[in-house]
Coordinates of C-alpha atoms and ligand atoms in Angstrom, one line a residue:
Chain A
X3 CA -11.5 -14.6 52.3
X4 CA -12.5 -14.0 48.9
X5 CA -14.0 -11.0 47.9
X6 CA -15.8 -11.0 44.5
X7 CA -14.6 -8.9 41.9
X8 CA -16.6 -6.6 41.0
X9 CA -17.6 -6.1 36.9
X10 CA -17.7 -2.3 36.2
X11 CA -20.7 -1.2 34.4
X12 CA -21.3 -0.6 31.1
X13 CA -21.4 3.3 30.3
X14 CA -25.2 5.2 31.3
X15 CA -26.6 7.4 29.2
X16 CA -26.7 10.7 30.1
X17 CA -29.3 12.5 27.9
X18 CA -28.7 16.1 26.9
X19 CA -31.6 18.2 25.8
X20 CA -32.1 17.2 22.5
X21 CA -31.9 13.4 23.4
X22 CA -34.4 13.4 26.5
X23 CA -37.3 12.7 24.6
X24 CA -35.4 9.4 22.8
X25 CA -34.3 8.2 25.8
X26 CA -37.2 8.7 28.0
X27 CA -39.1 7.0 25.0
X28 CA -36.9 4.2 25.2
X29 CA -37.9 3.4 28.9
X30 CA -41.4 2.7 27.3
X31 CA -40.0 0.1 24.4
X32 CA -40.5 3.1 22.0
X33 CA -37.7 4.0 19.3
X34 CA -37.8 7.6 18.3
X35 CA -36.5 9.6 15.3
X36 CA -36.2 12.9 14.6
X37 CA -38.6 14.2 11.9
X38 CA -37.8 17.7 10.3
X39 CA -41.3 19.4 9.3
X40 CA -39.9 21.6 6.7
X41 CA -37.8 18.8 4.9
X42 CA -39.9 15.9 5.5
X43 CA -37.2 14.0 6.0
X44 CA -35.9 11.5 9.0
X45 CA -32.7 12.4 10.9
X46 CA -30.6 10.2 13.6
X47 CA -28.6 10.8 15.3
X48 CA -30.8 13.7 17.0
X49 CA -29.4 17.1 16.9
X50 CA -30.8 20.3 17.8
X51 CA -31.3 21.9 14.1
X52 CA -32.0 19.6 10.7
X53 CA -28.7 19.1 9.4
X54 CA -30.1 19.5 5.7
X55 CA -32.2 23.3 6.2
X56 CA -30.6 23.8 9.6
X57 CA -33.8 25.0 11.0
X58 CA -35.5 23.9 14.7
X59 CA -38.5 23.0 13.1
X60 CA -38.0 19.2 14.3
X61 CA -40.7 16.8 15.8
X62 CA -40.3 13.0 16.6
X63 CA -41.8 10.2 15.2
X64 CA -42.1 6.7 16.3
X65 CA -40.3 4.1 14.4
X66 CA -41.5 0.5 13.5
X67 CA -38.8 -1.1 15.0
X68 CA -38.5 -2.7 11.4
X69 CA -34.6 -2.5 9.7
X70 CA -31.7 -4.8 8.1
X71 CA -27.8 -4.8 8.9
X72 CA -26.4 -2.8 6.5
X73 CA -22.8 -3.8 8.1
X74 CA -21.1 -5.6 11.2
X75 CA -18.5 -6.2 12.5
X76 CA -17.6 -9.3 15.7
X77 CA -15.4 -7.3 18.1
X78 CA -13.0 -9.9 19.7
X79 CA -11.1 -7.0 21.4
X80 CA -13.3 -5.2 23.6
X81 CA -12.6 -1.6 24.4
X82 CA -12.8 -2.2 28.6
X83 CA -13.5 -4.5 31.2
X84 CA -17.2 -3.6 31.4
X85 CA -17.5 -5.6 28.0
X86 CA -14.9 -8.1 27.8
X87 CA -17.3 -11.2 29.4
X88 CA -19.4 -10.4 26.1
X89 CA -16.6 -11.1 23.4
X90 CA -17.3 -11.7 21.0
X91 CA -20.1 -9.7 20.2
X92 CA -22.0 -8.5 17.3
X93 CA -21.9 -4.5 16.8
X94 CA -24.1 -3.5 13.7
X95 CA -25.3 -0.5 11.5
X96 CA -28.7 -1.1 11.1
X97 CA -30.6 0.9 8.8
X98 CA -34.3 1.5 10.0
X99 CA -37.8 1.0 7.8
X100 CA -38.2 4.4 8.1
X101 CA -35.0 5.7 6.5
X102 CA -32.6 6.5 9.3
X103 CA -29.1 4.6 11.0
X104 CA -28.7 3.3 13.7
X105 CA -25.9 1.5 15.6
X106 CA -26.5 -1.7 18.1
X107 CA -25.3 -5.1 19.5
X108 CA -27.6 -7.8 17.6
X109 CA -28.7 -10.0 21.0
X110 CA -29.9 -13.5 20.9
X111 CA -27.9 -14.3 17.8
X112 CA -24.8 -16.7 17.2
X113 CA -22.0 -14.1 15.9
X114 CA -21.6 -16.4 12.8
X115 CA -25.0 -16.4 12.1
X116 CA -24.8 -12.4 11.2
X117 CA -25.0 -11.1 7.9
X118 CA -25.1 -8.0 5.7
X119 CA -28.9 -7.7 4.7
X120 CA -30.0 -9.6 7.9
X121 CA -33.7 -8.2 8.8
X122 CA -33.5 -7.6 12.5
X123 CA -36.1 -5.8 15.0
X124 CA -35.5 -3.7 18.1
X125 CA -35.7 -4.9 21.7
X126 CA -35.3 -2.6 24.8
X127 CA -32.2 -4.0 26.9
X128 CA -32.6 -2.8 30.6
X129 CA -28.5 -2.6 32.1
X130 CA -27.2 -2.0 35.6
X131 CA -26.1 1.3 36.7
X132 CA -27.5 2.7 33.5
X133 CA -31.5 5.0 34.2
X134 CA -32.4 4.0 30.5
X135 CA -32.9 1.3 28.1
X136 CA -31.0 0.7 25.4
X137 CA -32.1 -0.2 22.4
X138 CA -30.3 -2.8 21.0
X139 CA -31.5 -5.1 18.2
X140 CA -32.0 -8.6 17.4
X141 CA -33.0 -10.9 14.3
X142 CA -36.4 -10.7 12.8
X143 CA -36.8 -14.3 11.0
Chain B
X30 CA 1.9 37.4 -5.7
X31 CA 1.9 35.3 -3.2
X32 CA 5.3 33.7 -1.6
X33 CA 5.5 29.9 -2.4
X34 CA 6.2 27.3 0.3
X35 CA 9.1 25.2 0.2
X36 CA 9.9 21.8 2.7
X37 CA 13.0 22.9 4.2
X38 CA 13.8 20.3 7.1
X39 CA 12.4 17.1 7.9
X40 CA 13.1 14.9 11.0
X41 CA 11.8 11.6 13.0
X42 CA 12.9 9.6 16.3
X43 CA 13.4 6.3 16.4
X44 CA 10.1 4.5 16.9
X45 CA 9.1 2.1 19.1
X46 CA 9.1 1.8 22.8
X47 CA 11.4 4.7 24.1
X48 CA 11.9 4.2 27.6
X49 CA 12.4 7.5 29.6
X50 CA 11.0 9.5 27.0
X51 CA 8.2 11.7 27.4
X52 CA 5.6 13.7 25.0
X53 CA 7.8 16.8 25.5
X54 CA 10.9 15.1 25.1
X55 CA 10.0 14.0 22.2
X56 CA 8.8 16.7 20.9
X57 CA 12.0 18.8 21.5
X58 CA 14.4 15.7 19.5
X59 CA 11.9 16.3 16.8
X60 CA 11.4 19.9 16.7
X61 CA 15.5 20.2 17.0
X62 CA 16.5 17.5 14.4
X63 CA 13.9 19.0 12.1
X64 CA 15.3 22.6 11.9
X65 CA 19.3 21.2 12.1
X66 CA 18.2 19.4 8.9
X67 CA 17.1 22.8 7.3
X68 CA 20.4 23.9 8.1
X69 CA 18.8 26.7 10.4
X70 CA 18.4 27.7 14.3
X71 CA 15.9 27.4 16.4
X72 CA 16.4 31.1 16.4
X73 CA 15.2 31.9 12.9
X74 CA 11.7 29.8 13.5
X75 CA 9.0 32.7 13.7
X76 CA 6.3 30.4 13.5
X77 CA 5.1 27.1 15.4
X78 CA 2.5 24.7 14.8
X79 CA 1.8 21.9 17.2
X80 CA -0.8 19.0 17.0
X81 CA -2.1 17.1 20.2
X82 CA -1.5 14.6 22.0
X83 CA -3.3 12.1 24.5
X84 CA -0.1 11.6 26.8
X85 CA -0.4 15.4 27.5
X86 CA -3.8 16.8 27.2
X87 CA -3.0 20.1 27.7
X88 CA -5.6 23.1 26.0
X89 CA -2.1 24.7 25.0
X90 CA 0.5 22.0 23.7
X91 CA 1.8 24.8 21.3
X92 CA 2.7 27.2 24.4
X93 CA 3.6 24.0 26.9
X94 CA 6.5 22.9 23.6
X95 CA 7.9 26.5 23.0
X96 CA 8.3 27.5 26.8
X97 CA 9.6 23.9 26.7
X98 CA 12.5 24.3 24.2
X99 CA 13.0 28.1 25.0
X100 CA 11.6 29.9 21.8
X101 CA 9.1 32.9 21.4
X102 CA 7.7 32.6 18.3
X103 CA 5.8 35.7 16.2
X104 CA 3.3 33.2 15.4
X105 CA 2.1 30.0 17.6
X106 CA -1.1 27.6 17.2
X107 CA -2.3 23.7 17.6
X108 CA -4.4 21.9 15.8
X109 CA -6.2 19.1 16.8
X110 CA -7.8 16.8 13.9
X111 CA -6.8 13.1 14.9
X112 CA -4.8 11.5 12.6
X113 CA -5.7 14.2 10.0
X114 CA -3.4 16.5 11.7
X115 CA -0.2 15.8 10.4
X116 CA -0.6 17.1 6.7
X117 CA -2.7 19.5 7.9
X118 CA 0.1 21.4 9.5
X119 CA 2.1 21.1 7.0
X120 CA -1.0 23.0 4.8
X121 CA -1.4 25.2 7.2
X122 CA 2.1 26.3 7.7
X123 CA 2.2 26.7 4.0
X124 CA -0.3 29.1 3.8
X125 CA 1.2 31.5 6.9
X126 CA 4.4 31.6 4.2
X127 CA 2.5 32.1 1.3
X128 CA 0.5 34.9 3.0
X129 CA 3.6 36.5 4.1
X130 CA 3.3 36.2 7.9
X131 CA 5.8 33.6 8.5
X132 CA 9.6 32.3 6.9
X133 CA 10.1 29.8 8.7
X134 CA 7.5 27.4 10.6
X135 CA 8.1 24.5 12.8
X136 CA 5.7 21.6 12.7
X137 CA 6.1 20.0 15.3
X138 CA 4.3 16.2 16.2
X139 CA 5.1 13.0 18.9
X140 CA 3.6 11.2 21.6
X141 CA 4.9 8.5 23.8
X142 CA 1.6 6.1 23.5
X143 CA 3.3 3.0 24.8
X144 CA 5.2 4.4 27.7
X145 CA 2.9 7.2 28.5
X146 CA -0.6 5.4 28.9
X147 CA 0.5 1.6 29.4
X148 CA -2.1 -1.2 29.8
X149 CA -4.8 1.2 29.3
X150 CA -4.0 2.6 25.5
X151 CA -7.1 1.1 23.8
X152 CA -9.9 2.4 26.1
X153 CA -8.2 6.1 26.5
X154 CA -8.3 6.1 22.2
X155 CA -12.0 4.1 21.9
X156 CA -13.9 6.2 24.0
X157 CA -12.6 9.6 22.6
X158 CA -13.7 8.5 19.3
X159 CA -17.3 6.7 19.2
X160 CA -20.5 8.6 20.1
X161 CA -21.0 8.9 23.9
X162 CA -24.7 8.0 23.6
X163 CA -25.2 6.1 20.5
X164 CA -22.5 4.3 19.8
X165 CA -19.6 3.8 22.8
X166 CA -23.2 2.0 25.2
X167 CA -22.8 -0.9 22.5
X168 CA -18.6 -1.1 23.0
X169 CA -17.4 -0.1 20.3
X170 CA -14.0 0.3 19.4
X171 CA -11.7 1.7 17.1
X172 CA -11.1 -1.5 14.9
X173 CA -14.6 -2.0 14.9
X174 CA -15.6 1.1 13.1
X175 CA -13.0 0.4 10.4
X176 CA -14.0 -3.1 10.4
X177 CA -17.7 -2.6 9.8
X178 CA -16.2 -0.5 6.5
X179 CA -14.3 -2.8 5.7
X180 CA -16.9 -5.3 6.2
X181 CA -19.1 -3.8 3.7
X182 CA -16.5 -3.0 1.2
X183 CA -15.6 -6.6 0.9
X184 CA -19.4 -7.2 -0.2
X185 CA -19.9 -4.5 -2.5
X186 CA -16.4 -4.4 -4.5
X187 CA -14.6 -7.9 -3.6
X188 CA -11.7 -6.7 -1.7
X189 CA -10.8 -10.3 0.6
X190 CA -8.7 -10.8 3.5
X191 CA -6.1 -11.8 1.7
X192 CA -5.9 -8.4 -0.1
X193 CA -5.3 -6.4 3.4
X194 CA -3.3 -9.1 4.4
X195 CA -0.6 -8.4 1.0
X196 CA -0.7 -4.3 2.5
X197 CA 0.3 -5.2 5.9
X198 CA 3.1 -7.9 4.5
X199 CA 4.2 -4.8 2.0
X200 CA 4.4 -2.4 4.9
X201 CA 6.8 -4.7 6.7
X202 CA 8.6 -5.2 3.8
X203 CA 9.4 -1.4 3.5
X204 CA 9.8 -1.0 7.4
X205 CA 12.6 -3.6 7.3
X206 CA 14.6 -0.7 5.3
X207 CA 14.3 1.9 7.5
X208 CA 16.9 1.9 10.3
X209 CA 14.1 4.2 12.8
X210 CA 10.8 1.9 12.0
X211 CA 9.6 0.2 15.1
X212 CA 8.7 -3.5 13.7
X213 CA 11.1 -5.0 11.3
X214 CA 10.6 -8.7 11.4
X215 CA 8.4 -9.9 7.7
X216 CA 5.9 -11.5 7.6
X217 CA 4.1 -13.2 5.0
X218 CA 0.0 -13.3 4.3
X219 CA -0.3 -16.2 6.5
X220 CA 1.2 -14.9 9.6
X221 CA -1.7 -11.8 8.9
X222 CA -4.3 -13.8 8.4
X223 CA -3.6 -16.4 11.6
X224 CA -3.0 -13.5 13.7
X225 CA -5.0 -12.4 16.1
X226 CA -9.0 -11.3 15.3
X227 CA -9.4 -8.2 16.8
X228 CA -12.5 -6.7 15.3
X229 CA -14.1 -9.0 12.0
X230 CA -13.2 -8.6 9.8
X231 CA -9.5 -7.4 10.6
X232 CA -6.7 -9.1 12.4
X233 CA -4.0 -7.8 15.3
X234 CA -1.8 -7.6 12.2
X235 CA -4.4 -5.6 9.5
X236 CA -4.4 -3.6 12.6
X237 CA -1.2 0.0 12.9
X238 CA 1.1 0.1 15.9
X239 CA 0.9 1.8 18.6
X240 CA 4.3 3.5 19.6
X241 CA 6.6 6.4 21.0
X242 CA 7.9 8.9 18.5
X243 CA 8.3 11.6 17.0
X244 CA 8.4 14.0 14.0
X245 CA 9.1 17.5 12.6
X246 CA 8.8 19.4 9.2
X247 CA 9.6 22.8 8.6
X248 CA 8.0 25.0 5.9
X249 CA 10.0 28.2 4.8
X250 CA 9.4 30.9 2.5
X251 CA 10.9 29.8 -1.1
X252 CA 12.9 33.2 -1.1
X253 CA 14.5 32.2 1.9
X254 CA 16.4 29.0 -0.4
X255 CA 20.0 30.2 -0.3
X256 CA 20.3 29.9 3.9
X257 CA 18.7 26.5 3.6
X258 CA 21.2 23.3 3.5
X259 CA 19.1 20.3 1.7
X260 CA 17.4 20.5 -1.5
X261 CA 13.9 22.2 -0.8
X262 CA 10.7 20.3 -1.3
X263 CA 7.5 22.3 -2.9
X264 CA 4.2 22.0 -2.1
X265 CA 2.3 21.5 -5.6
X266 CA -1.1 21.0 -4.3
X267 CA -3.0 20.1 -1.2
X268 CA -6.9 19.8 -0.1
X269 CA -8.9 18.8 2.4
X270 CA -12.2 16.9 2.9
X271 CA -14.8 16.5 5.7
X272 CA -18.0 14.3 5.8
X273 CA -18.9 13.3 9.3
X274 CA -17.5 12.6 12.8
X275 CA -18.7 9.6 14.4
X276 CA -19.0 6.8 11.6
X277 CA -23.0 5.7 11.5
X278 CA -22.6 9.6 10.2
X279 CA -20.7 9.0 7.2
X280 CA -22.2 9.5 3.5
X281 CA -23.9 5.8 3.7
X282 CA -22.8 3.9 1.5
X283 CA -19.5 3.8 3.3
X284 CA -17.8 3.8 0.2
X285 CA -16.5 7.3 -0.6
X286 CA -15.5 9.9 2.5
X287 CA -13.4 13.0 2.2
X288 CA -10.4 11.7 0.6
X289 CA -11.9 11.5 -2.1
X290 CA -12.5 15.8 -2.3
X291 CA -9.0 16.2 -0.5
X292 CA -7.4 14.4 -3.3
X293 CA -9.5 16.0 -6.1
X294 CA -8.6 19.5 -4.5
X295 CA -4.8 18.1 -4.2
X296 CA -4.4 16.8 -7.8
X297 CA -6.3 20.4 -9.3
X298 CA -4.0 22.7 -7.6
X299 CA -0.8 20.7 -8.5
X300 CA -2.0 20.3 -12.1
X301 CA -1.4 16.4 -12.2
X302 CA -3.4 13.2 -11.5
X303 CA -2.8 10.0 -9.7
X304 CA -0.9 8.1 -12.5
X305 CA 1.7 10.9 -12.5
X306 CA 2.6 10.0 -8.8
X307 CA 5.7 8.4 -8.5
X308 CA 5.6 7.8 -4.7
X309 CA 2.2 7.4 -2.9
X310 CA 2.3 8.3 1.5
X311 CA -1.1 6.9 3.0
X312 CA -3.0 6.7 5.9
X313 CA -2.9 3.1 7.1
X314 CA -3.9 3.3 10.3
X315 CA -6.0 -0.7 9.3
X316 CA -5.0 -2.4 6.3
X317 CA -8.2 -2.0 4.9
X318 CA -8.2 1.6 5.3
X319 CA -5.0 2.2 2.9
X320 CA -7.0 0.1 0.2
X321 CA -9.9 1.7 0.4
X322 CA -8.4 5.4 0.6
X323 CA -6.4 3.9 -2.6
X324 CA -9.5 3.3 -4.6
X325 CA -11.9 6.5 -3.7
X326 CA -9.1 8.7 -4.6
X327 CA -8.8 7.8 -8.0
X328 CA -5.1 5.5 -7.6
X329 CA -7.2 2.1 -8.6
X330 CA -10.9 1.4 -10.0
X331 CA -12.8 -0.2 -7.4
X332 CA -12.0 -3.7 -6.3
X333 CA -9.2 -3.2 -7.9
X334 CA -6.7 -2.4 -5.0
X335 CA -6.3 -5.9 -3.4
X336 CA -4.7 -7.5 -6.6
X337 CA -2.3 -4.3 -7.0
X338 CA -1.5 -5.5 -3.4
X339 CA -0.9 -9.0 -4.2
X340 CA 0.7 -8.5 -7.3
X341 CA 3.9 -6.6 -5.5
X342 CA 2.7 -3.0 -7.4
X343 CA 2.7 -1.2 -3.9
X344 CA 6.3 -2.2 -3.6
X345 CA 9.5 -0.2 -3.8
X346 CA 10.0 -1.1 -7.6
X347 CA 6.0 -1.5 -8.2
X348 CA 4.3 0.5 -10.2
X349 CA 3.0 2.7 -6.9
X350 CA 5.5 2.5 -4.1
X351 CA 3.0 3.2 -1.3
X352 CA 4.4 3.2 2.3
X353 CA 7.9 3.1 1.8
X354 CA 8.6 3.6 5.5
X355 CA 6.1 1.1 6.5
X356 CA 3.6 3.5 7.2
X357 CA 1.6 3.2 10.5
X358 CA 1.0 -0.5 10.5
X359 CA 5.1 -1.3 10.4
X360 CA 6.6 2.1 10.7
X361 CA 4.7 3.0 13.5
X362 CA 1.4 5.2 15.1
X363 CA 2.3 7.7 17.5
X364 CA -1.2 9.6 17.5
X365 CA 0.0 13.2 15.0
X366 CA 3.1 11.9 14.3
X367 CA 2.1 8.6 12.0
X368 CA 0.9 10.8 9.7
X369 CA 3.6 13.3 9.8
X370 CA 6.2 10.8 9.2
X371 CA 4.3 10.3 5.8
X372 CA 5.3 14.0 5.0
X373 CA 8.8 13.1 6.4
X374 CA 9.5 10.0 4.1
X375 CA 7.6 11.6 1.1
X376 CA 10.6 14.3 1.4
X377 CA 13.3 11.7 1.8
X378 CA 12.2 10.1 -1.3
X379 CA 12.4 13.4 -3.6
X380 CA 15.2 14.4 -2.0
X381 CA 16.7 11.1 -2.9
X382 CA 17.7 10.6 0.8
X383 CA 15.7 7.3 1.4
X384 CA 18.8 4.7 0.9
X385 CA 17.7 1.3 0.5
X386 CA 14.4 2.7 -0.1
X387 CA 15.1 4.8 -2.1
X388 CA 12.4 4.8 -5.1
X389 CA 14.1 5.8 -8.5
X390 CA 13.3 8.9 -9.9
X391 CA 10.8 9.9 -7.9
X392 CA 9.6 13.5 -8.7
X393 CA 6.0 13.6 -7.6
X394 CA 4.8 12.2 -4.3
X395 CA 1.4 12.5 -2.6
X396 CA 1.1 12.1 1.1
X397 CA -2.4 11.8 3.1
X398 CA -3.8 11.6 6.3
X399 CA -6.9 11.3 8.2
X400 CA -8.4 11.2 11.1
X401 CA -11.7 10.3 12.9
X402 CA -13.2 7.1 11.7
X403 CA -12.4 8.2 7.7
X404 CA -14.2 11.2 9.1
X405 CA -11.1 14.6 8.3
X406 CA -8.9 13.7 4.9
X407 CA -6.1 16.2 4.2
X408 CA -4.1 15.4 0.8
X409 CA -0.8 17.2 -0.1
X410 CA 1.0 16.8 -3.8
X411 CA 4.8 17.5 -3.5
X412 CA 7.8 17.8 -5.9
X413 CA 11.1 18.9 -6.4
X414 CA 11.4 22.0 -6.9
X415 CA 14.5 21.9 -9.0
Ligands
ZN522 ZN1 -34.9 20.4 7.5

């Protein structure tokens, strides 16, 4: 008899205080940023003090989803099972309208289609075994 | 007045895959070897300084080594900074002799990657290094963070395939000399550029080794010259530099990181400047990597790296002998000790030990590591002290 084999999951998220609100945010097709009141200036990855004035005084802000690859790379070698089926995939740097990095797969986009500049927009990808949405990123034109 | 630091002992296993060895094995042939080279005993070590390693993730590797080889240092710590580590040692064991709490200190690196972690090397290194929530859910690797700098390096100052391509074939060049490196066969820019893609844009071949080995320096008080048997190697200079952890972190424009400050702080305390080095150690953990590293610390004007490359200057004979072990990509990587066996060729070569490698009249060498994804830099300048 044959049994399937099973794919392992990609790795969950698992928030930690500072992240909660981005990920829970993310379950709603909503990308977050951190937003320090003093500085008036964006910061990703969150962190629990502003890594410029290193005060608390942080609040989030809601991103257009808007940004461009600022670099890529196709990774032909994946780094487990759970993500050798996808090779080869896009992983970018994508820097958002609003002034902060982040990094992503670009989705529904040939490999040799990617390029530095590229304007891409955020999508929510939904993933099993994983309680939140990951936002991932694909082209915009 | 502070003591000065002198190299007193350097040492390396063979590297490759070294069956029946294991991380403390190797850490005892290294540790050994390095302080029979000094022409002292284990004995007269009174201070140890270990780095980590993933074969044996222990909270303690400097107490698992000593209880290990039998010695009770006065003085006993481990640092753990990636690939960084290596030259940081050697700093910090420098600066325990200088203060005055140490004469002799045992550096002490090796891992047995191949042997120890098998099949499963690549996912034990990848998913220590990218971020657990924004970056390892999109599979990211290793290569892949280089290769997105890389990526964007290539646009912005013209570096080509080709160009990391002449690095690796240089690399293996140099490796084909040393009677310890673990991949000897040459190869030529073709056999890089056909080889394998592992992350774009970098191939199996831009790509270090992964290996068993091992290395040891030891760093003694420069009073302490008369009981030392080889010609002692000073430290001129060193520095470090630190930007970032995870890459999407780094200064972002991807083009300068902390090798650039490490250097800076290197060259200023030794009193020279890149041209005055005769013989250049690098972290080349990709090919792309070495180049870059190269350009930010002030060895070539942007862009201008891959031609040196091409044009045979990193050789042995070239106007900046870079590698001249092979360095991690031919040499070998054995997590802390790739970068220690930087230090341990950089002393060879002033010491005028390096045989068929040997560059001529090398005074000045400069040796660097990092670790991280170009995230900790550590730079040393060393001469000889005669
Ligand atoms: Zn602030």
């Amino acid at each position: 008899m044959n049994t399937p084999v099973q794919k392992p999951n990609k790795p969950g998220i698992e928030p930690k205080p500072h992240t909660q609100a981005f990920w829970e945010a993310a379950n709603s097709d909503k990308l977050l940023y951190q937003y320090c009141l003093d500085c008036q200036k964006p910061q990703f990855v969150p962190s629990s003090v502003c890594r410029k004035c290193h005060q608390k005084n942080l609040d989030w802000r809601e991103s257009s989803g808007q940004g461009f690859v600022f670099t890529y790379s196709i990774i032909h070698r994946a780094p487990n099972a759970a993500f050798k089926d996808d090779t080869p995939y896009p992983i970018a740097m994508v820097d958002m309208a609003e002034g902060f990095r982040i990094t992503a797969n670009i989705l529904n986009c040939p490999p040799e289609r990617v390029y530095i500049g590229m304007p891409v927009r955020v999508v929510f990808e939904t993933r099993d075994g994983s309680d939140y949405k990951i936002p991932q990123v694909e082209p915009a034109e | 007045m502070a003591k000065k630091a002198v190299i007193s002992g350097v040492y390396n296993t063979k590297v490759g895959v070294l069956e029946g060895s294991t991380c403390m094995s190797i850490h005892a042939e290294s540790g050994i070897g390095a302080v029979e080279d000094a022409g002292l005993k284990l004995g007269d070590i009174d201070g140890v300084l270990t780095a980590y390693a993933t074969t044996l993730p222990h909270i303690m590797l400097g107490s698992v080594f000593c209880e290990d080889v039998g010695i009770r240092p006065a003085h006993l710590s481990s640092i753990s900074m990636g690939g960084a580590t290596g030259t940081m040692l050697i700093q910090e064991a420098a600066a325990l002799v200088e203060a005055g709490y140490c004469q002799h200190v045992l550096c002490v690196t090796g891992d047995n990657r191949v042997t120890g972690h098998g099949s499963n090397v690549v996912s034990v290194i990848s998913s220590m290094v990218g971020h657990p929530e924004f970056e390892n859910p999109f599979g990211i690797t290793v290569p892949a963070s280089y290769a997105m700098v890389a990526q964007r390096y290539m646009h912005d100052y013209g570096l080509t395939n080709e160009h990391f391509a002449a690095a690796a074939v240089t690399c293996r060049k140099h490796a084909a000399l040393h009677p310890d490196a673990h991949m000897q066969k040459p190869i030529e820019i073709d056999d890089v550029l056909n080889s394998k893609m592992i992350a774009e844009p970098l191939h199996m071949l831009d790509c270090c080794l992964i290996s068993d080995g091992g290395g040891a320096v030891v760093v003694s008080a420069a009073d302490t010259v008369p009981d030392l048997r080889k010609k002692p190697i000073t430290i001129l200079g060193s520095g470090q530099g630190h930007t970032h952890e995870h890459i999407m972190m780094a200064p972002e424009t991807l083009d300068h990181f902390g090798c650039k400050f490490s250097a800076e702080a290197a060259f200023k305390k030794a009193g020279v400047t890149p041209q005055d080095i005769d013989v250049a150690e690098i972290y080349d953990c990709f090919t792309s990597t070495l180049l870059i590293q190269l350009e930010s610390m002030g060895f070539y004007e942007r862009g201008a790296s891959g031609e040196a490359a091409v044009n045979g200057e990193l050789e042995i004979g070239g106007a900046l002998p870079t590698n001249t072990h092979g360095g991690l990509l031919s040499f070998g990587s054995s997590g802390a000790a790739g970068g220690l066996w930087h230090v341990v060729e950089a002393v060879r070569q002033l010491r005028g030990e390096a045989g068929q490698r040997q560059v001529k009249d090398a005074e000045l060498a400069f040796a660097h590591n990092q670790g991280g994804i170009f995230s900790a830099h550590c730079s040393l300048v060393l001469g000889d002290a005669s």
